mmCIF file of C-alpha atoms and ligand atoms in Angstrom:
data_model
loop_
_atom_site.group_PDB
_atom_site.id
_atom_site.type_symbol
_atom_site.label_atom_id
_atom_site.label_comp_id
_atom_site.label_asym_id
_atom_site.label_seq_id
_atom_site.Cartn_x
_atom_site.Cartn_y
_atom_site.Cartn_z
ATOM 1 C CA MET A 206 7.543 15.939 -0.882
ATOM 2 C CA LYS A 207 9.785 14.099 1.514
ATOM 3 C CA TYR A 208 11.695 11.025 0.298
ATOM 4 C CA ASN A 209 12.989 8.161 2.447
ATOM 5 C CA PHE A 210 15.334 5.271 1.776
ATOM 6 C CA LEU A 211 13.461 2.005 1.510
ATOM 7 C CA GLY A 212 15.400 -0.455 3.678
ATOM 8 C CA LYS A 213 18.632 -1.572 2.060
ATOM 9 C CA THR A 214 17.390 -0.922 -1.460
ATOM 10 C CA ASN A 215 18.877 2.189 -2.965
ATOM 11 C CA LEU A 216 15.385 3.494 -3.654
ATOM 12 C CA GLN A 217 14.395 6.897 -2.372
ATOM 13 C CA ILE A 218 10.658 6.677 -2.075
ATOM 14 C CA SER A 219 8.100 9.425 -1.547
ATOM 15 C CA GLU A 220 6.578 9.450 1.940
ATOM 16 C CA ILE A 221 3.177 8.709 0.427
ATOM 17 C CA GLY A 222 2.611 6.357 -2.432
ATOM 18 C CA PHE A 223 -0.288 6.159 -4.873
ATOM 19 C CA GLY A 224 -2.359 3.106 -3.937
ATOM 20 C CA GLY A 225 -3.741 1.696 -7.149
ATOM 21 C CA SER A 226 -6.529 -0.571 -5.865
ATOM 22 C CA GLY A 227 -9.039 2.235 -6.440
ATOM 23 C CA LEU A 228 -8.079 2.278 -10.124
ATOM 24 C CA GLY A 229 -9.568 -1.198 -10.255
ATOM 25 C CA GLY A 230 -12.933 0.160 -9.124
ATOM 26 C CA ILE A 231 -12.903 -1.422 -5.677
ATOM 27 C CA TYR A 232 -14.314 1.791 -4.156
ATOM 28 C CA GLY A 233 -16.897 2.166 -6.926
ATOM 29 C CA ALA A 234 -16.725 2.619 -10.677
ATOM 30 C CA ILE A 235 -14.042 5.055 -11.746
ATOM 31 C CA ASP A 236 -14.006 7.762 -14.353
ATOM 32 C CA GLU A 237 -10.878 6.676 -16.259
ATOM 33 C CA LYS A 238 -10.016 10.186 -17.449
ATOM 34 C CA GLU A 239 -10.282 11.516 -13.882
ATOM 35 C CA ALA A 240 -8.192 8.631 -12.536
ATOM 36 C CA ILE A 241 -5.464 9.182 -15.150
ATOM 37 C CA GLU A 242 -5.414 12.895 -14.334
ATOM 38 C CA ALA A 243 -4.991 11.985 -10.658
ATOM 39 C CA VAL A 244 -1.949 9.841 -11.485
ATOM 40 C CA HIS A 245 -0.451 12.661 -13.568
ATOM 41 C CA LEU A 246 -1.036 15.195 -10.802
ATOM 42 C CA ALA A 247 0.550 12.863 -8.240
ATOM 43 C CA VAL A 248 3.680 12.522 -10.416
ATOM 44 C CA GLN A 249 3.790 16.281 -10.910
ATOM 45 C CA LYS A 250 3.532 16.817 -7.132
ATOM 46 C CA GLY A 251 6.456 14.476 -6.436
ATOM 47 C CA VAL A 252 4.784 11.136 -5.660
ATOM 48 C CA ASN A 253 7.199 8.599 -7.144
ATOM 49 C CA TYR A 254 5.680 5.350 -5.857
ATOM 50 C CA PHE A 255 2.707 3.559 -7.472
ATOM 51 C CA ASP A 256 1.325 0.199 -6.328
ATOM 52 C CA VAL A 257 -1.083 -2.146 -8.079
ATOM 53 C CA SER A 258 -1.884 -5.847 -8.381
ATOM 54 C CA PRO A 259 -3.527 -8.015 -11.034
ATOM 55 C CA TYR A 260 -6.156 -8.693 -8.329
ATOM 56 C CA TYR A 261 -7.377 -5.070 -8.199
ATOM 57 C CA GLY A 262 -10.390 -4.946 -10.498
ATOM 58 C CA ILE A 263 -9.159 -8.240 -11.948
ATOM 59 C CA THR A 264 -6.407 -6.552 -14.035
ATOM 60 C CA GLN A 265 -8.284 -3.242 -14.521
ATOM 61 C CA ALA A 266 -6.043 -1.303 -12.107
ATOM 62 C CA GLU A 267 -2.870 -2.391 -13.911
ATOM 63 C CA SER A 268 -4.343 -1.486 -17.297
ATOM 64 C CA VAL A 269 -5.450 1.977 -16.154
ATOM 65 C CA LEU A 270 -2.113 2.662 -14.447
ATOM 66 C CA GLY A 271 -0.277 1.454 -17.565
ATOM 67 C CA LYS A 272 -2.188 3.988 -19.663
ATOM 68 C CA ALA A 273 -1.624 6.740 -17.105
ATOM 69 C CA LEU A 274 2.127 6.181 -16.940
ATOM 70 C CA GLU A 275 2.599 6.199 -20.718
ATOM 71 C CA GLY A 276 4.935 9.019 -21.649
ATOM 72 C CA ILE A 277 6.152 9.523 -18.062
ATOM 73 C CA ASP A 278 9.875 9.012 -17.490
ATOM 74 C CA ARG A 279 9.906 5.394 -16.278
ATOM 75 C CA LYS A 280 13.159 5.851 -14.371
ATOM 76 C CA LYS A 281 11.536 8.444 -12.125
ATOM 77 C CA ILE A 282 8.777 6.051 -11.045
ATOM 78 C CA ILE A 283 8.919 3.229 -8.517
ATOM 79 C CA LEU A 284 6.355 0.701 -9.641
ATOM 80 C CA SER A 285 5.151 -2.230 -7.573
ATOM 81 C CA THR A 286 2.802 -5.006 -8.511
ATOM 82 C CA LYS A 287 2.090 -8.442 -7.136
ATOM 83 C CA VAL A 288 1.809 -12.138 -7.855
ATOM 84 C CA GLY A 289 -0.172 -14.923 -6.216
ATOM 85 C CA ARG A 290 -3.642 -13.409 -5.758
ATOM 86 C CA TYR A 291 -5.946 -13.089 -8.755
ATOM 87 C CA GLY A 292 -9.444 -13.010 -7.264
ATOM 88 C CA TYR A 293 -11.237 -12.991 -3.896
ATOM 89 C CA ASN A 294 -10.616 -16.718 -3.622
ATOM 90 C CA ASP A 295 -8.200 -17.256 -6.490
ATOM 91 C CA PHE A 296 -4.592 -17.875 -5.449
ATOM 92 C CA ASP A 297 -1.679 -19.410 -7.328
ATOM 93 C CA PHE A 298 1.782 -19.092 -5.822
ATOM 94 C CA SER A 299 3.482 -21.580 -8.163
ATOM 95 C CA ALA A 300 6.721 -20.643 -9.919
ATOM 96 C CA ALA A 301 5.137 -21.161 -13.352
ATOM 97 C CA LYS A 302 2.363 -18.685 -12.495
ATOM 98 C CA VAL A 303 4.904 -16.154 -11.155
ATOM 99 C CA ASN A 304 6.619 -15.996 -14.553
ATOM 100 C CA LYS A 305 3.368 -15.793 -16.517
ATOM 101 C CA SER A 306 1.906 -13.245 -14.110
ATOM 102 C CA PHE A 307 5.014 -11.036 -14.282
ATOM 103 C CA GLN A 308 4.904 -11.013 -18.093
ATOM 104 C CA GLU A 309 1.191 -10.184 -18.178
ATOM 105 C CA SER A 310 1.522 -7.430 -15.553
ATOM 106 C CA ALA A 311 4.511 -5.883 -17.336
ATOM 107 C CA LYS A 312 2.523 -5.848 -20.591
ATOM 108 C CA ARG A 313 -0.481 -4.154 -18.967
ATOM 109 C CA LEU A 314 1.809 -1.678 -17.218
ATOM 110 C CA LYS A 315 3.632 -1.056 -20.521
ATOM 111 C CA THR A 316 7.065 -1.633 -19.034
ATOM 112 C CA ASP A 317 9.801 -4.229 -19.358
ATOM 113 C CA TYR A 318 10.753 -4.219 -15.672
ATOM 114 C CA ILE A 319 9.021 -3.918 -12.319
ATOM 115 C CA ASP A 320 10.781 -2.150 -9.453
ATOM 116 C CA ILE A 321 9.068 -4.106 -6.685
ATOM 117 C CA LEU A 322 7.353 -7.471 -7.091
ATOM 118 C CA LEU A 323 5.432 -8.714 -4.059
ATOM 119 C CA CYS A 324 3.791 -12.009 -3.168
ATOM 120 C CA HIS A 325 0.232 -10.822 -2.533
ATOM 121 C CA ASP A 326 -1.569 -11.758 0.721
ATOM 122 C CA ILE A 327 0.613 -14.722 1.612
ATOM 123 C CA GLU A 328 -1.440 -15.702 4.661
ATOM 124 C CA PHE A 329 -3.926 -17.398 2.305
ATOM 125 C CA ASN A 330 -1.314 -19.901 1.138
ATOM 126 C CA PRO A 331 1.030 -22.335 2.913
ATOM 127 C CA LEU A 332 4.100 -20.250 3.823
ATOM 128 C CA GLN A 333 6.325 -23.197 2.958
ATOM 129 C CA GLN A 334 5.432 -22.829 -0.742
ATOM 130 C CA VAL A 335 6.001 -19.073 -0.594
ATOM 131 C CA ILE A 336 9.460 -19.658 0.903
ATOM 132 C CA GLU A 337 10.513 -22.645 -1.190
ATOM 133 C CA GLU A 338 8.915 -21.863 -4.549
ATOM 134 C CA THR A 339 7.393 -18.388 -4.947
ATOM 135 C CA LEU A 340 10.193 -16.235 -3.531
ATOM 136 C CA PRO A 341 12.929 -18.199 -5.387
ATOM 137 C CA ALA A 342 10.951 -17.602 -8.614
ATOM 138 C CA LEU A 343 10.888 -13.882 -7.824
ATOM 139 C CA GLU A 344 14.604 -14.020 -7.066
ATOM 140 C CA ARG A 345 15.258 -15.493 -10.542
ATOM 141 C CA LEU A 346 13.356 -12.596 -12.143
ATOM 142 C CA LYS A 347 15.542 -10.279 -10.069
ATOM 143 C CA LYS A 348 18.731 -11.966 -11.310
ATOM 144 C CA GLU A 349 17.458 -11.631 -14.894
ATOM 145 C CA GLY A 350 17.068 -7.873 -14.340
ATOM 146 C CA LYS A 351 13.284 -7.969 -14.801
ATOM 147 C CA VAL A 352 12.515 -7.104 -11.189
ATOM 148 C CA ARG A 353 14.600 -4.873 -8.947
ATOM 149 C CA PHE A 354 13.358 -5.810 -5.461
ATOM 150 C CA ILE A 355 11.124 -8.479 -3.981
ATOM 151 C CA GLY A 356 8.917 -8.922 -0.948
ATOM 152 C CA VAL A 357 5.614 -10.035 0.500
ATOM 153 C CA SER A 358 2.338 -8.446 1.522
ATOM 154 C CA GLY A 359 -0.334 -9.528 3.971
ATOM 155 C CA TYR A 360 -2.282 -8.731 7.133
ATOM 156 C CA PRO A 361 -1.088 -10.943 10.043
ATOM 157 C CA LEU A 362 2.207 -9.844 11.565
ATOM 158 C CA ASP A 363 3.600 -13.287 12.382
ATOM 159 C CA ILE A 364 3.914 -14.087 8.656
ATOM 160 C CA PHE A 365 6.375 -11.215 8.256
ATOM 161 C CA VAL A 366 8.477 -12.454 11.158
ATOM 162 C CA GLU A 367 8.477 -15.987 9.793
ATOM 163 C CA ILE A 368 9.299 -14.893 6.236
ATOM 164 C CA CYS A 369 12.085 -12.520 7.169
ATOM 165 C CA GLN A 370 13.739 -15.243 9.245
ATOM 166 C CA ALA A 371 13.482 -17.770 6.405
ATOM 167 C CA TYR A 372 14.179 -15.710 3.276
ATOM 168 C CA PRO A 373 16.156 -12.537 2.496
ATOM 169 C CA VAL A 374 13.276 -10.407 1.214
ATOM 170 C CA ASP A 375 13.958 -6.756 0.412
ATOM 171 C CA LEU A 376 10.692 -5.430 1.792
ATOM 172 C CA ILE A 377 7.285 -6.087 3.253
ATOM 173 C CA LEU A 378 3.922 -4.400 2.678
ATOM 174 C CA SER A 379 1.613 -4.302 5.696
ATOM 175 C CA TYR A 380 -1.851 -2.738 5.796
ATOM 176 C CA GLN A 381 -4.176 -1.381 8.497
ATOM 177 C CA ARG A 382 -1.493 -2.127 11.091
ATOM 178 C CA TYR A 383 -0.155 1.367 11.529
ATOM 179 C CA CYS A 384 -3.100 3.704 11.544
ATOM 180 C CA LEU A 385 -5.166 5.489 14.191
ATOM 181 C CA PHE A 386 -7.067 2.386 15.343
ATOM 182 C CA ASN A 387 -4.281 -0.185 15.066
ATOM 183 C CA THR A 388 -0.562 0.354 15.657
ATOM 184 C CA SER A 389 0.450 -3.286 16.079
ATOM 185 C CA LEU A 390 2.984 -3.062 13.216
ATOM 186 C CA SER A 391 5.200 -1.074 15.590
ATOM 187 C CA LEU A 392 5.817 -4.307 17.549
ATOM 188 C CA ILE A 393 7.815 -5.832 14.683
ATOM 189 C CA LEU A 394 9.248 -2.669 13.125
ATOM 190 C CA PRO A 395 12.504 -2.822 15.153
ATOM 191 C CA LEU A 396 13.160 -6.399 13.975
ATOM 192 C CA LEU A 397 12.438 -5.559 10.322
ATOM 193 C CA HIS A 398 14.510 -2.403 10.548
ATOM 194 C CA GLU A 399 17.430 -4.252 12.108
ATOM 195 C CA LYS A 400 17.341 -6.716 9.203
ATOM 196 C CA GLY A 401 17.374 -3.835 6.715
ATOM 197 C CA ILE A 402 13.939 -4.750 5.343
ATOM 198 C CA GLY A 403 12.110 -1.840 3.737
ATOM 199 C CA ILE A 404 8.679 -1.141 5.217
ATOM 200 C CA ILE A 405 5.684 -0.115 3.130
ATOM 201 C CA ASN A 406 2.658 0.823 5.191
ATOM 202 C CA ALA A 407 -0.771 0.792 3.541
ATOM 203 C CA SER A 408 -4.367 1.807 4.255
ATOM 204 C CA PRO A 409 -3.787 4.845 6.516
ATOM 205 C CA LEU A 410 -7.494 5.702 6.133
ATOM 206 C CA GLY A 411 -8.525 2.172 7.098
ATOM 207 C CA MET A 412 -9.831 1.464 3.585
ATOM 208 C CA GLY A 413 -12.237 4.360 3.937
ATOM 209 C CA MET A 414 -13.322 3.740 7.556
ATOM 210 C CA LEU A 415 -11.596 6.925 8.734
ATOM 211 C CA THR A 416 -13.280 9.104 6.103
ATOM 212 C CA SER A 417 -16.728 10.701 6.128
ATOM 213 C CA SER A 418 -17.771 8.438 3.213
ATOM 214 C CA GLY A 419 -17.179 5.385 5.396
ATOM 215 C CA PRO A 420 -16.067 1.902 4.333
ATOM 216 C CA PRO A 421 -17.194 0.094 1.188
ATOM 217 C CA GLU A 422 -19.752 -2.702 1.677
ATOM 218 C CA TRP A 423 -17.160 -5.465 1.291
ATOM 219 C CA HIS A 424 -14.938 -4.092 4.090
ATOM 220 C CA PRO A 425 -13.844 -7.034 6.252
ATOM 221 C CA ALA A 426 -13.669 -5.161 9.605
ATOM 222 C CA THR A 427 -15.975 -6.018 12.492
ATOM 223 C CA GLU A 428 -19.143 -3.974 12.950
ATOM 224 C CA ILE A 429 -17.721 -2.782 16.297
ATOM 225 C CA LEU A 430 -14.658 -1.265 14.611
ATOM 226 C CA LYS A 431 -16.725 0.239 11.809
ATOM 227 C CA ARG A 432 -19.004 1.879 14.406
ATOM 228 C CA LYS A 433 -16.032 3.173 16.400
ATOM 229 C CA CYS A 434 -14.512 4.741 13.272
ATOM 230 C CA LYS A 435 -17.847 6.345 12.368
ATOM 231 C CA GLU A 436 -18.036 7.817 15.887
ATOM 232 C CA ALA A 437 -14.481 9.141 15.510
ATOM 233 C CA VAL A 438 -15.373 10.840 12.210
ATOM 234 C CA GLU A 439 -18.419 12.442 13.882
ATOM 235 C CA LEU A 440 -16.472 13.459 16.982
ATOM 236 C CA CYS A 441 -13.921 15.245 14.790
ATOM 237 C CA GLN A 442 -16.673 16.890 12.744
ATOM 238 C CA THR A 443 -18.189 18.421 15.912
ATOM 239 C CA GLN A 444 -14.771 19.975 16.564
ATOM 240 C CA GLY A 445 -14.282 21.231 13.022
ATOM 241 C CA ILE A 446 -11.524 18.699 12.309
ATOM 242 C CA ASN A 447 -11.259 16.369 9.327
ATOM 243 C CA LEU A 448 -10.222 12.956 10.653
ATOM 244 C CA VAL A 449 -8.482 12.233 7.322
ATOM 245 C CA ASN A 450 -5.884 14.869 8.216
ATOM 246 C CA LEU A 451 -5.013 13.223 11.532
ATOM 247 C CA ALA A 452 -5.137 9.712 10.072
ATOM 248 C CA LEU A 453 -2.831 10.364 7.135
ATOM 249 C CA LYS A 454 -0.387 12.466 9.095
ATOM 250 C CA PHE A 455 -0.210 9.906 11.913
ATOM 251 C CA SER A 456 0.485 6.984 9.569
ATOM 252 C CA THR A 457 3.401 8.730 7.896
ATOM 253 C CA THR A 458 5.359 9.687 10.985
ATOM 254 C CA HIS A 459 7.019 6.470 12.175
ATOM 255 C CA PRO A 460 10.770 6.711 11.441
ATOM 256 C CA TYR A 461 11.001 3.074 10.292
ATOM 257 C CA ILE A 462 8.140 3.383 7.813
ATOM 258 C CA SER A 463 9.513 4.521 4.460
ATOM 259 C CA THR A 464 6.261 5.120 2.644
ATOM 260 C CA THR A 465 2.512 4.931 3.208
ATOM 261 C CA LEU A 466 0.208 3.882 0.391
ATOM 262 C CA VAL A 467 -3.118 5.690 0.149
ATOM 263 C CA SER A 468 -5.700 5.081 -2.571
ATOM 264 C CA MET A 469 -6.438 8.294 -4.435
ATOM 265 C CA LEU A 470 -9.352 8.302 -6.838
ATOM 266 C CA ASN A 471 -9.219 11.831 -8.235
ATOM 267 C CA SER A 472 -7.161 15.019 -8.347
ATOM 268 C CA PHE A 473 -9.010 16.466 -5.353
ATOM 269 C CA GLN A 474 -7.767 13.614 -3.136
ATOM 270 C CA VAL A 475 -4.220 13.929 -4.510
ATOM 271 C CA ASN A 476 -4.141 17.659 -3.747
ATOM 272 C CA GLU A 477 -5.722 17.128 -0.337
ATOM 273 C CA ASN A 478 -3.376 14.341 0.748
ATOM 274 C CA ILE A 479 -0.265 16.222 -0.296
ATOM 275 C CA ARG A 480 -1.498 19.358 1.449
ATOM 276 C CA ILE A 481 -2.093 17.327 4.636
ATOM 277 C CA LEU A 482 1.521 16.140 4.659
ATOM 278 C CA GLU A 483 2.718 19.716 4.539
ATOM 279 C CA GLU A 484 0.425 20.809 7.396
ATOM 280 C CA ARG A 485 1.655 21.220 10.934
ATOM 281 C CA TRP A 486 0.580 18.715 13.573
ATOM 282 C CA ASN A 487 -2.196 19.444 16.015
ATOM 283 C CA PRO A 488 -0.912 17.225 18.863
ATOM 284 C CA GLU A 489 -3.907 17.927 21.080
ATOM 285 C CA SER A 490 -6.436 16.682 18.506
ATOM 286 C CA LEU A 491 -4.258 13.697 17.725
ATOM 287 C CA ASN A 492 -3.946 12.710 21.384
ATOM 288 C CA LYS A 493 -7.707 12.981 21.850
ATOM 289 C CA ILE A 494 -8.358 10.656 18.946
ATOM 290 C CA LEU A 495 -5.653 8.178 19.984
ATOM 291 C CA VAL A 496 -7.214 8.047 23.465
ATOM 292 C CA PHE A 497 -10.622 7.567 21.823
ATOM 293 C CA PHE A 498 -9.311 4.494 19.970
ATOM 294 C CA SER A 499 -7.285 3.094 22.887
HETATM 295 P P1 LIG B 628 -6.845 3.667 2.266
HETATM 296 O O1 LIG B 628 -6.681 3.756 3.729
HETATM 297 O O2 LIG B 628 -5.876 4.301 1.361
HETATM 298 O O3 LIG B 628 -8.337 4.165 1.956
HETATM 299 C C1 LIG B 628 -8.780 4.446 0.674
HETATM 300 C C2 LIG B 628 -10.104 5.199 0.742
HETATM 301 O O4 LIG B 628 -9.857 6.520 1.256
HETATM 302 C C3 LIG B 628 -10.725 5.368 -0.630
HETATM 303 O O5 LIG B 628 -12.126 5.291 -0.512
HETATM 304 C C4 LIG B 628 -10.313 6.791 -1.021
HETATM 305 O O6 LIG B 628 -11.235 7.369 -1.912
HETATM 306 C C5 LIG B 628 -10.359 7.479 0.316
HETATM 307 N N1 LIG B 628 -9.538 8.703 0.383
HETATM 308 C C6 LIG B 628 -8.251 8.902 -0.009
HETATM 309 N N2 LIG B 628 -7.875 10.163 0.219
HETATM 310 C C7 LIG B 628 -8.951 10.816 0.762
HETATM 311 C C8 LIG B 628 -9.171 12.132 1.204
HETATM 312 N N3 LIG B 628 -8.227 13.068 1.161
HETATM 313 N N4 LIG B 628 -10.395 12.428 1.715
HETATM 314 C C9 LIG B 628 -11.388 11.497 1.781
HETATM 315 N N5 LIG B 628 -11.215 10.205 1.373
HETATM 316 C C10 LIG B 628 -10.010 9.876 0.869
HETATM 317 O O7 LIG B 628 -6.915 2.081 1.975
HETATM 318 P P2 LIG B 628 -6.439 1.132 0.806
HETATM 319 O O8 LIG B 628 -7.085 1.523 -0.445
HETATM 320 O O9 LIG B 628 -6.663 -0.249 1.311
HETATM 321 O O10 LIG B 628 -4.846 1.277 0.782
HETATM 322 C C11 LIG B 628 -4.078 2.011 -0.117
HETATM 323 C C12 LIG B 628 -3.276 1.129 -1.052
HETATM 324 O O11 LIG B 628 -2.443 0.229 -0.320
HETATM 325 C C13 LIG B 628 -4.078 0.218 -1.978
HETATM 326 O O12 LIG B 628 -4.549 0.909 -3.114
HETATM 327 C C14 LIG B 628 -3.028 -0.798 -2.354
HETATM 328 O O13 LIG B 628 -2.164 -0.256 -3.312
HETATM 329 C C15 LIG B 628 -2.252 -0.970 -1.032
HETATM 330 N N6 LIG B 628 -2.746 -2.118 -0.237
HETATM 331 C C16 LIG B 628 -2.148 -3.331 -0.406
HETATM 332 C C17 LIG B 628 -2.603 -4.444 0.306
HETATM 333 C C18 LIG B 628 -1.949 -5.771 0.104
HETATM 334 O O14 LIG B 628 -0.981 -5.860 -0.630
HETATM 335 N N7 LIG B 628 -2.430 -6.826 0.733
HETATM 336 C C19 LIG B 628 -3.687 -4.307 1.191
HETATM 337 C C20 LIG B 628 -4.237 -3.055 1.368
HETATM 338 C C21 LIG B 628 -3.765 -1.968 0.649
#
């Protein structure tokens, strides 16, 4: 496993992280024993970064991850969770909720500190509140030693630019913006890098769109993009290539991206994804697929 520094934090983070949304059942009901085994295997194989949110499975993901991490040396794990989003349409970015949410998450995760606390999906809330109330509340938790680093997550890129100019966040989490069908994150990476902001990339498999199983029903992408991804999967299949290999490898190669979060639901996916990282590139296949998506 390769480890990278995460911005100006002193964290050395594994090049892929364990995305915990699947633990909350968002890709279908999980077998808890299988999911816990997957977490253990990931730790054993050198994955040191685990991300969840109280939103994933409405606290289920945090509870399952908490159980899975019991007995594992806490100092060897970088744990991130989030505040602000608690349901599809349930947001609360107030300072009071930040404190309550942190305590509840820490309890479910069976820890007394969180390495990375993120404001979750900030585009759904006025940015002014995030800047003037939510981030200062996170900063207080940091000063109290309860949280090591703070940041924001979301989809639009302009929110990251606005936030990083208004508040000294340690890192940002962006999703589906540096993968085979969308590389727009690269437009703001130099600015974030210059400011020393750590970059966490998520959803390298497009929340399932770049896999043969396809996206879950709730996937927010347009039908056009879903169809294009399905065609890409089929095109690769005719050539004996698994698109997952190209997708994961591609998303982990940008020098300014410290880690890429991928949801792993079982030990097979953990083994597969780690094997893919160790594989050599096939530049010809990659170019073909990038042209296909261009
Ligand atoms: P993803 O691109 O990781 O896709 C996950 C899907 O790919 C799941 O269905 C999983 O079963 C499947 N998969 C994984 N490995 C596979 C393999 N080897 N072969 C076939 N299928 C495989 O998308 P994601 O779940 O959105 O992102 C990963 C993580 O990033 C999330 O769990 C979460 O932690 C984080 N994230 C955060 C935000 C946010 O903060 N706003 C948004 C998106 C994602």
